[in-house]
Tab-separated table of C-alpha atoms in Angstrom:
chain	number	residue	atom	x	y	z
A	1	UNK	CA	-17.141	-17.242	12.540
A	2	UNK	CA	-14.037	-17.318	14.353
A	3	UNK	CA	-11.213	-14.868	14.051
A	4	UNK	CA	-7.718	-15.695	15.012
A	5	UNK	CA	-6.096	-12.493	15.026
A	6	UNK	CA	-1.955	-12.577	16.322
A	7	UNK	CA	-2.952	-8.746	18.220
A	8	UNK	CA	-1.226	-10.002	21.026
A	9	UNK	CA	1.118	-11.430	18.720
A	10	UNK	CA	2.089	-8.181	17.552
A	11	UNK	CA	1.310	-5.954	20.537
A	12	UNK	CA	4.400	-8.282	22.300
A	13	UNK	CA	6.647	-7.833	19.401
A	14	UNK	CA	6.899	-4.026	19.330
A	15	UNK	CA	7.436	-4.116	23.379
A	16	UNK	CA	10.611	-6.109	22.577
A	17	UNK	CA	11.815	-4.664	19.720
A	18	UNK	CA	15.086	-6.361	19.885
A	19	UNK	CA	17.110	-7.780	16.703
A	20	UNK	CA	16.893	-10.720	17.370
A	21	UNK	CA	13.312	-11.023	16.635
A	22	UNK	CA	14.135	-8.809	13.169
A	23	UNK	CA	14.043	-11.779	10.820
A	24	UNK	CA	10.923	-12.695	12.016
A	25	UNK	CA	9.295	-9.751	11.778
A	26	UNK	CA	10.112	-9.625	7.895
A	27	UNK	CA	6.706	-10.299	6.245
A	28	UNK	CA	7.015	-12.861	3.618
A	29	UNK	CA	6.021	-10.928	0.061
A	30	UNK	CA	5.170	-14.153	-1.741
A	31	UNK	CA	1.667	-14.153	-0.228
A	32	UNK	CA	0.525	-11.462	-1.903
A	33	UNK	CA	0.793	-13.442	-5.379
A	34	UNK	CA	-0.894	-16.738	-4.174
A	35	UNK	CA	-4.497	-17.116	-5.752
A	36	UNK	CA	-5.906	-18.037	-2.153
A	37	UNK	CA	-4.903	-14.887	-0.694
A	38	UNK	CA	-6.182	-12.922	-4.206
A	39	UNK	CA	-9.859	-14.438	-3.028
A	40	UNK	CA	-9.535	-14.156	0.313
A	41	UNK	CA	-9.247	-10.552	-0.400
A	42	UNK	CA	-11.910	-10.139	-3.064
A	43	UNK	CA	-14.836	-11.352	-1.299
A	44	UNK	CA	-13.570	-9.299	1.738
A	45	UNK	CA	-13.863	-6.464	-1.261
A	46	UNK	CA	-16.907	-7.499	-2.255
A	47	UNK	CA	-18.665	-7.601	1.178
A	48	UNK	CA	-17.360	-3.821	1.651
A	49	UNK	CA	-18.777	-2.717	-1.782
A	50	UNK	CA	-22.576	-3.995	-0.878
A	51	UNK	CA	-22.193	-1.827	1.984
A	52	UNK	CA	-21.210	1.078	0.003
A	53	UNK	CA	-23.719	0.519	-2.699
A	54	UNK	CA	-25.979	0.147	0.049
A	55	UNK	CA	-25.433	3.477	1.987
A	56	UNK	CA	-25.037	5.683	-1.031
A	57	UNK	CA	-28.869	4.302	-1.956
A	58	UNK	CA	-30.199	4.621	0.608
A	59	UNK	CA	-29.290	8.574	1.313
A	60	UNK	CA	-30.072	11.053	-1.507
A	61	UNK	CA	-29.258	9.383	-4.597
A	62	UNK	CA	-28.663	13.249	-5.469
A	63	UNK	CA	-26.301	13.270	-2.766
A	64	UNK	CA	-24.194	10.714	-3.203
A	65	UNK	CA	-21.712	12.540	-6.083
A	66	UNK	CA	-19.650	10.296	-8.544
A	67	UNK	CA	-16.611	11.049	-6.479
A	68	UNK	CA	-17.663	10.698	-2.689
A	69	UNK	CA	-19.304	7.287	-4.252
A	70	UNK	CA	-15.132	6.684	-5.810
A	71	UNK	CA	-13.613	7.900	-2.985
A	72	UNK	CA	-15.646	5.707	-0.342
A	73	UNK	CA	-15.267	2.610	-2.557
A	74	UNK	CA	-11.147	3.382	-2.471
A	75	UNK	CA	-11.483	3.592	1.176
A	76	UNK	CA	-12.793	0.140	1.364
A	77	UNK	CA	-10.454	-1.879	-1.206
A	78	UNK	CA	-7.644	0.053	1.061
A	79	UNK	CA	-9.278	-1.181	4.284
A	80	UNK	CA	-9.901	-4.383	3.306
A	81	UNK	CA	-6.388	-4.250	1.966
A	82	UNK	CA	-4.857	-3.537	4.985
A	83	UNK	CA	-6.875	-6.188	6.937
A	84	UNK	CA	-5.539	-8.358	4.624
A	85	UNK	CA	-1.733	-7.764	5.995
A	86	UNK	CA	-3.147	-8.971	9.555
A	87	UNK	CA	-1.225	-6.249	11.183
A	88	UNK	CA	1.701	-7.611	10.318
A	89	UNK	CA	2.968	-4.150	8.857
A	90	UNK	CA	3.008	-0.765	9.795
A	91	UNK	CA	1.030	0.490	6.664
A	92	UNK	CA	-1.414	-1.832	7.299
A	93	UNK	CA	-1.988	-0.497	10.876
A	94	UNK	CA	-1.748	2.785	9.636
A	95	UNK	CA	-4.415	2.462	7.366
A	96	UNK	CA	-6.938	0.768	10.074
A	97	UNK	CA	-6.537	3.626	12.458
A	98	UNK	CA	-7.858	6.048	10.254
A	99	UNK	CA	-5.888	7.586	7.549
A	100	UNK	CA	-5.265	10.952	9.218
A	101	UNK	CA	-1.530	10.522	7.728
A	102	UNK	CA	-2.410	10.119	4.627
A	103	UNK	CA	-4.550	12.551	4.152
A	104	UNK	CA	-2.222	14.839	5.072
A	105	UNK	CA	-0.204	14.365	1.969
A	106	UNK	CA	0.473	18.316	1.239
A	107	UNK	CA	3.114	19.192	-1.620
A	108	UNK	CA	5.609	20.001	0.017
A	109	UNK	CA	8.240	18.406	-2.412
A	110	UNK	CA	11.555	20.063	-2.386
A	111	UNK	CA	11.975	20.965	1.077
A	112	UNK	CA	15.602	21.000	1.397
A	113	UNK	CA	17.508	20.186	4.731
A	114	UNK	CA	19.969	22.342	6.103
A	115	UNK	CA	23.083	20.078	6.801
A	116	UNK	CA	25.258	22.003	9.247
A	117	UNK	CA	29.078	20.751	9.266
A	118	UNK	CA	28.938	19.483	12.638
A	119	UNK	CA	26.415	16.531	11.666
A	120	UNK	CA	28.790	15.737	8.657
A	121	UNK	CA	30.196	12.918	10.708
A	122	UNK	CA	27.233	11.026	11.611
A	123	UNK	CA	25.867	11.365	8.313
A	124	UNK	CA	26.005	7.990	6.382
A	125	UNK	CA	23.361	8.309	3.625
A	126	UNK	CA	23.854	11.383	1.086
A	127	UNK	CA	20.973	14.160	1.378
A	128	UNK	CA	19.556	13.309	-2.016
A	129	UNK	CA	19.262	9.835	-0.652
A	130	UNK	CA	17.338	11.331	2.450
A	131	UNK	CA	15.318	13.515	0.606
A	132	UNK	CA	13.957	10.554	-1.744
A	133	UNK	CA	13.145	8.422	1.276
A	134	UNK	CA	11.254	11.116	2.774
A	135	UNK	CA	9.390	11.289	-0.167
A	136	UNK	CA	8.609	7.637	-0.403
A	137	UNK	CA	8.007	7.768	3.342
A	138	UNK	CA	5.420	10.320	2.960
A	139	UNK	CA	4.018	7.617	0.123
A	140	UNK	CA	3.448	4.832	2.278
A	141	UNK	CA	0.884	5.015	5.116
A	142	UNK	CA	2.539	5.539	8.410
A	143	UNK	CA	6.116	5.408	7.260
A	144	UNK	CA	7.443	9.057	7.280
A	145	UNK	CA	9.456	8.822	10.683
A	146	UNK	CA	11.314	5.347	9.868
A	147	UNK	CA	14.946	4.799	9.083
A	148	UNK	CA	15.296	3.611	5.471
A	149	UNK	CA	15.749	-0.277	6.427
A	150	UNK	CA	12.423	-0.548	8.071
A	151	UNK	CA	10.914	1.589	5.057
A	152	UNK	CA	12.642	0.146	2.360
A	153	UNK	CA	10.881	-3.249	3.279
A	154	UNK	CA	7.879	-1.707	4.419
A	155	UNK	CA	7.805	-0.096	1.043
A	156	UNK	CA	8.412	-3.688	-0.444
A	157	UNK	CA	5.852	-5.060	1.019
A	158	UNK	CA	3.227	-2.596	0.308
A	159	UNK	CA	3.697	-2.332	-3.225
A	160	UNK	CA	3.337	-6.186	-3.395
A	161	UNK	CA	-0.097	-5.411	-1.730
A	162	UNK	CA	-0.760	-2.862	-3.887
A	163	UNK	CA	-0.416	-4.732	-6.966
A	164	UNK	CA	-2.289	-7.618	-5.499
A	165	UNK	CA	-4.973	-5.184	-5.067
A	166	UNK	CA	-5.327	-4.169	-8.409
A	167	UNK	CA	-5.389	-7.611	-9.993
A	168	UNK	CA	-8.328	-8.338	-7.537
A	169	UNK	CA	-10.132	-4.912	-8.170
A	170	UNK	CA	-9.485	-5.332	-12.338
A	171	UNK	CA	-11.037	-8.801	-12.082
A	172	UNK	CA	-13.979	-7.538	-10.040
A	173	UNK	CA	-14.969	-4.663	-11.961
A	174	UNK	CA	-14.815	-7.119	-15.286
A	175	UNK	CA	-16.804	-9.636	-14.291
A	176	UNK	CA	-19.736	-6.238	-13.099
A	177	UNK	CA	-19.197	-4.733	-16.227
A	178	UNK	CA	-19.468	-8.102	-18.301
A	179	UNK	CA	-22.954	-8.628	-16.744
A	180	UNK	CA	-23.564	-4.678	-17.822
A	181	UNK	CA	-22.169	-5.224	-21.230
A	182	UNK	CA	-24.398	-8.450	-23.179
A	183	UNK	CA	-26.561	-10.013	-21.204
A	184	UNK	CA	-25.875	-13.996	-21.938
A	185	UNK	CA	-28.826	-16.537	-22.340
A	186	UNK	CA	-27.801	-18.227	-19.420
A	187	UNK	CA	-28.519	-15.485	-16.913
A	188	UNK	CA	-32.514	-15.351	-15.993
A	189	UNK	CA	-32.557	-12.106	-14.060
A	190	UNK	CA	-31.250	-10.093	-17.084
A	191	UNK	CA	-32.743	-7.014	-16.479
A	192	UNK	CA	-32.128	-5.548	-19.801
B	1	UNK	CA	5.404	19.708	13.142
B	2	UNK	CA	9.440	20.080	14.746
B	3	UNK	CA	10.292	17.458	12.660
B	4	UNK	CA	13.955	18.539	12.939
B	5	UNK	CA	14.618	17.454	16.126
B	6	UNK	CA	13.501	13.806	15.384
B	7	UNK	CA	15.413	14.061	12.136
B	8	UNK	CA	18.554	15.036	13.837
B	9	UNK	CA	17.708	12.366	16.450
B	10	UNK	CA	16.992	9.768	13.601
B	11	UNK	CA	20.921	10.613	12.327
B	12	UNK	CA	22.416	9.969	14.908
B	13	UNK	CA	20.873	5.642	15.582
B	14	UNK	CA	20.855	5.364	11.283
B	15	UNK	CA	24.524	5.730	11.336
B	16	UNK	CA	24.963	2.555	12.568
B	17	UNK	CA	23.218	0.659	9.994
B	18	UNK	CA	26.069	-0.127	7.570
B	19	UNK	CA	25.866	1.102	3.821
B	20	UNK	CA	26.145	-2.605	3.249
B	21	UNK	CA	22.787	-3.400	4.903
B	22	UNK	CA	20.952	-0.025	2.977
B	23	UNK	CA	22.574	-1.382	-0.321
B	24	UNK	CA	21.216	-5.131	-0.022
B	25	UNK	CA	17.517	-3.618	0.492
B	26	UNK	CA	17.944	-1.401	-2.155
B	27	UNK	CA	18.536	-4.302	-4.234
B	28	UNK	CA	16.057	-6.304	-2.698
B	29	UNK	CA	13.711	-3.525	-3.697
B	30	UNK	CA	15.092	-3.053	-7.127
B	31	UNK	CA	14.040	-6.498	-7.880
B	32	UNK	CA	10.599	-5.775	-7.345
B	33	UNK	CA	10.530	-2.853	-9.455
B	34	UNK	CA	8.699	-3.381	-12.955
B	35	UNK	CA	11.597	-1.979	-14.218
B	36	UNK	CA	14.282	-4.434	-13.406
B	37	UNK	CA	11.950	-7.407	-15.304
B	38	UNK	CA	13.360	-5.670	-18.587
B	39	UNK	CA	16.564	-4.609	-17.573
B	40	UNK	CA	17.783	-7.681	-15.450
B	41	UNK	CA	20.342	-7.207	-12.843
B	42	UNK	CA	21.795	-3.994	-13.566
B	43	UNK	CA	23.576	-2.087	-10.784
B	44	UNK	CA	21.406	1.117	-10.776
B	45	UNK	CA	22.228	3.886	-8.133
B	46	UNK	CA	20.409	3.971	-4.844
B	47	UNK	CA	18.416	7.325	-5.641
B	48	UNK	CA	17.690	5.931	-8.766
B	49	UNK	CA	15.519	2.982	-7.493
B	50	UNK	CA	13.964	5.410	-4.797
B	51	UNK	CA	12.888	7.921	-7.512
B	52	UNK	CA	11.329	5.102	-9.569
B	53	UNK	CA	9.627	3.240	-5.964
B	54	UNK	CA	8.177	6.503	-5.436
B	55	UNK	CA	7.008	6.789	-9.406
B	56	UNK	CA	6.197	2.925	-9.409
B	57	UNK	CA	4.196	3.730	-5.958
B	58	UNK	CA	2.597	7.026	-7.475
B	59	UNK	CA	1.279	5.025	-10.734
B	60	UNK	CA	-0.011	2.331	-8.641
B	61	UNK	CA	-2.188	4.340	-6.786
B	62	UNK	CA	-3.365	6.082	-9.580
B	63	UNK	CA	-4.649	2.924	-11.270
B	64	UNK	CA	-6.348	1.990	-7.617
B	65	UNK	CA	-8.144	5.149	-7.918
B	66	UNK	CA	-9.428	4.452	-11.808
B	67	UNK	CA	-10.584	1.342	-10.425
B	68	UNK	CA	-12.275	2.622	-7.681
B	69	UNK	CA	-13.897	5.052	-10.044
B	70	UNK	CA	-15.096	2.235	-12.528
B	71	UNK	CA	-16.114	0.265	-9.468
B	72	UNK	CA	-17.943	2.960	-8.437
B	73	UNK	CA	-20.107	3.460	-11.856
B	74	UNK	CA	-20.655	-0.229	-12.173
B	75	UNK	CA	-21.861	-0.373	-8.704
B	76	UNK	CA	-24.277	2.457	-9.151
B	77	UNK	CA	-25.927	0.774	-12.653
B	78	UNK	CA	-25.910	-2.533	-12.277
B	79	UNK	CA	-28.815	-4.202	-11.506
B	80	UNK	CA	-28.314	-5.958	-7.715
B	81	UNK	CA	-29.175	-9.669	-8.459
B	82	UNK	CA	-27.268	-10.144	-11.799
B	83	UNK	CA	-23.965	-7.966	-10.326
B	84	UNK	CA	-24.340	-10.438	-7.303
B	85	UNK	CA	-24.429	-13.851	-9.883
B	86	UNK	CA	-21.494	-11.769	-11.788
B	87	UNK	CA	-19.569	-11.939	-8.634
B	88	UNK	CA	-19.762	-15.280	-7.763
B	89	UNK	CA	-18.655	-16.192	-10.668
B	90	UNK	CA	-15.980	-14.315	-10.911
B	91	UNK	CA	-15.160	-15.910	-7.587
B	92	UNK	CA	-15.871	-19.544	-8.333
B	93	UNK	CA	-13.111	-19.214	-11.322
């Protein structure tokens, strides 16, 4: 099977970092709706979930609690999500290298920032508008140090992912829990 | 984590992005809001489409948990061969 990945693509893009190259790097949202890229990303899904089905049998089936089961099969629709983006976006690449942001999602909410007079000047967003970006920073996957433009469309971006996610997810666990529900004459391997 | 330092740092290279430029992506993201479907274009304060991305983003996850937790269930009872001719037909349509 081959793979183009743009890597180098990308790897070249953040060693410029120049304005120039902004429009390009604005990822296009409408790809997220198209039915193609919906498929792409549920048999990508699918693939994930036989190997989670297949590691929680195989260990203890004691072991393997409701929610480590949940929590490893969210792992997967988000990796598989984010492989989806082709590294095209920061959450994306946050997401593939582990999480470790993510997970440190404390509750910190309400953390108010001192402005001293001095920075008054420089300031050009209000602090209530800082404060609400930080939270939606802290949100999205590798996002808490950006300036609002790049998070505002990095935000954009993954909540069109997001939704496409859950449109492929919702039609995946129908069609398991159709096959759970009446078993039709057609199928032969009905087990019940 | 010192993030004050960065944040102080981050001030100072924002304040050249124009409120004009922070207002068109607001808007931009405003339109993909659920919200702005009902309401149509209605000039809605910056904050205010922040607070509902973050509650927009907040629900959103939540449902991708449920799913994961239904997923989860399914994958555990269902019988390998007929979850696997489930699938591809859920594919194929």
């Amino acid at each position: 099977m081959t793979i183009s990945n743009g890597d180098g693509d990308s790897a070249a893009k953040d060693g410029r970092r120049e304005r120039k190259r902004k429009r390009r790097a604005e990822p296009s949202l409408v790809k997220w709706k198209t039915e193609g890229e919906q498929k792409t990303y549920s048999s990508k899904l699918i693939e994930a979930l036989r190997r989670v089905r297949r590691s929680s049998a195989t260990g203890a089936a004691s072991a393997a609690t409701d929610h480590s089961r949940s929590r490893a099969v969210r792992e997967a629709a988000d990796r598989a999500l984010a492989a989806a983006a082709r590294g095209r976006t920061r959450w994306s690449r946050a997401i593939l290298c582990g999480r470790t942001l993510k997970r440190r999602v404390l509750p910190r909410a309400g953390r108010p920032k001192p402005v001293g007079p001095a920075r008054a000047a420089e300031r050009s967003k209000p602090p209530a508008l800082k404060t609400k970006a930080r939270v939606l920073g802290r949100l999205v996957p590798g996002c808490r140090k950006l300036p609002l433009p790049s998070l505002l469309e990095e935000v954009s971006d993954y909540i069109a992912a997001l939704e496409m996610q859950i449109r492929a997810m919702s039609v995946i666990a129908e069609a398991l829990s159709a096959v759970g529900g009446a078993p039709s004459p057609a199928q032969t391997e009905g087990p019940m | 984590m010192s993030s004050r330092r960065a944040r102080s740092r981050q001030s100072t290279s924002s304040s050249r992005i124009t409120d004009e430029q922070i207002n068109d992506l607001v808007s931009k993201l405003q339109a993909v809001l659920p919200e702005a479907r009902i309401r149509g274009a209605e000039r809605v304060s910056a904050a205010r489409v922040l607070q509902e991305t973050c509650n927009y983003i907040r629900s959103l996850h939540r449902e991708v948990d449920d799913l994961s937790e239904r997923l989860s269930e399914l994958l555990a009872t269902t019988e390998a061969s007929s979850a696997q001719a489930a699938i591809i037909r859920s594919l194929l349509k």
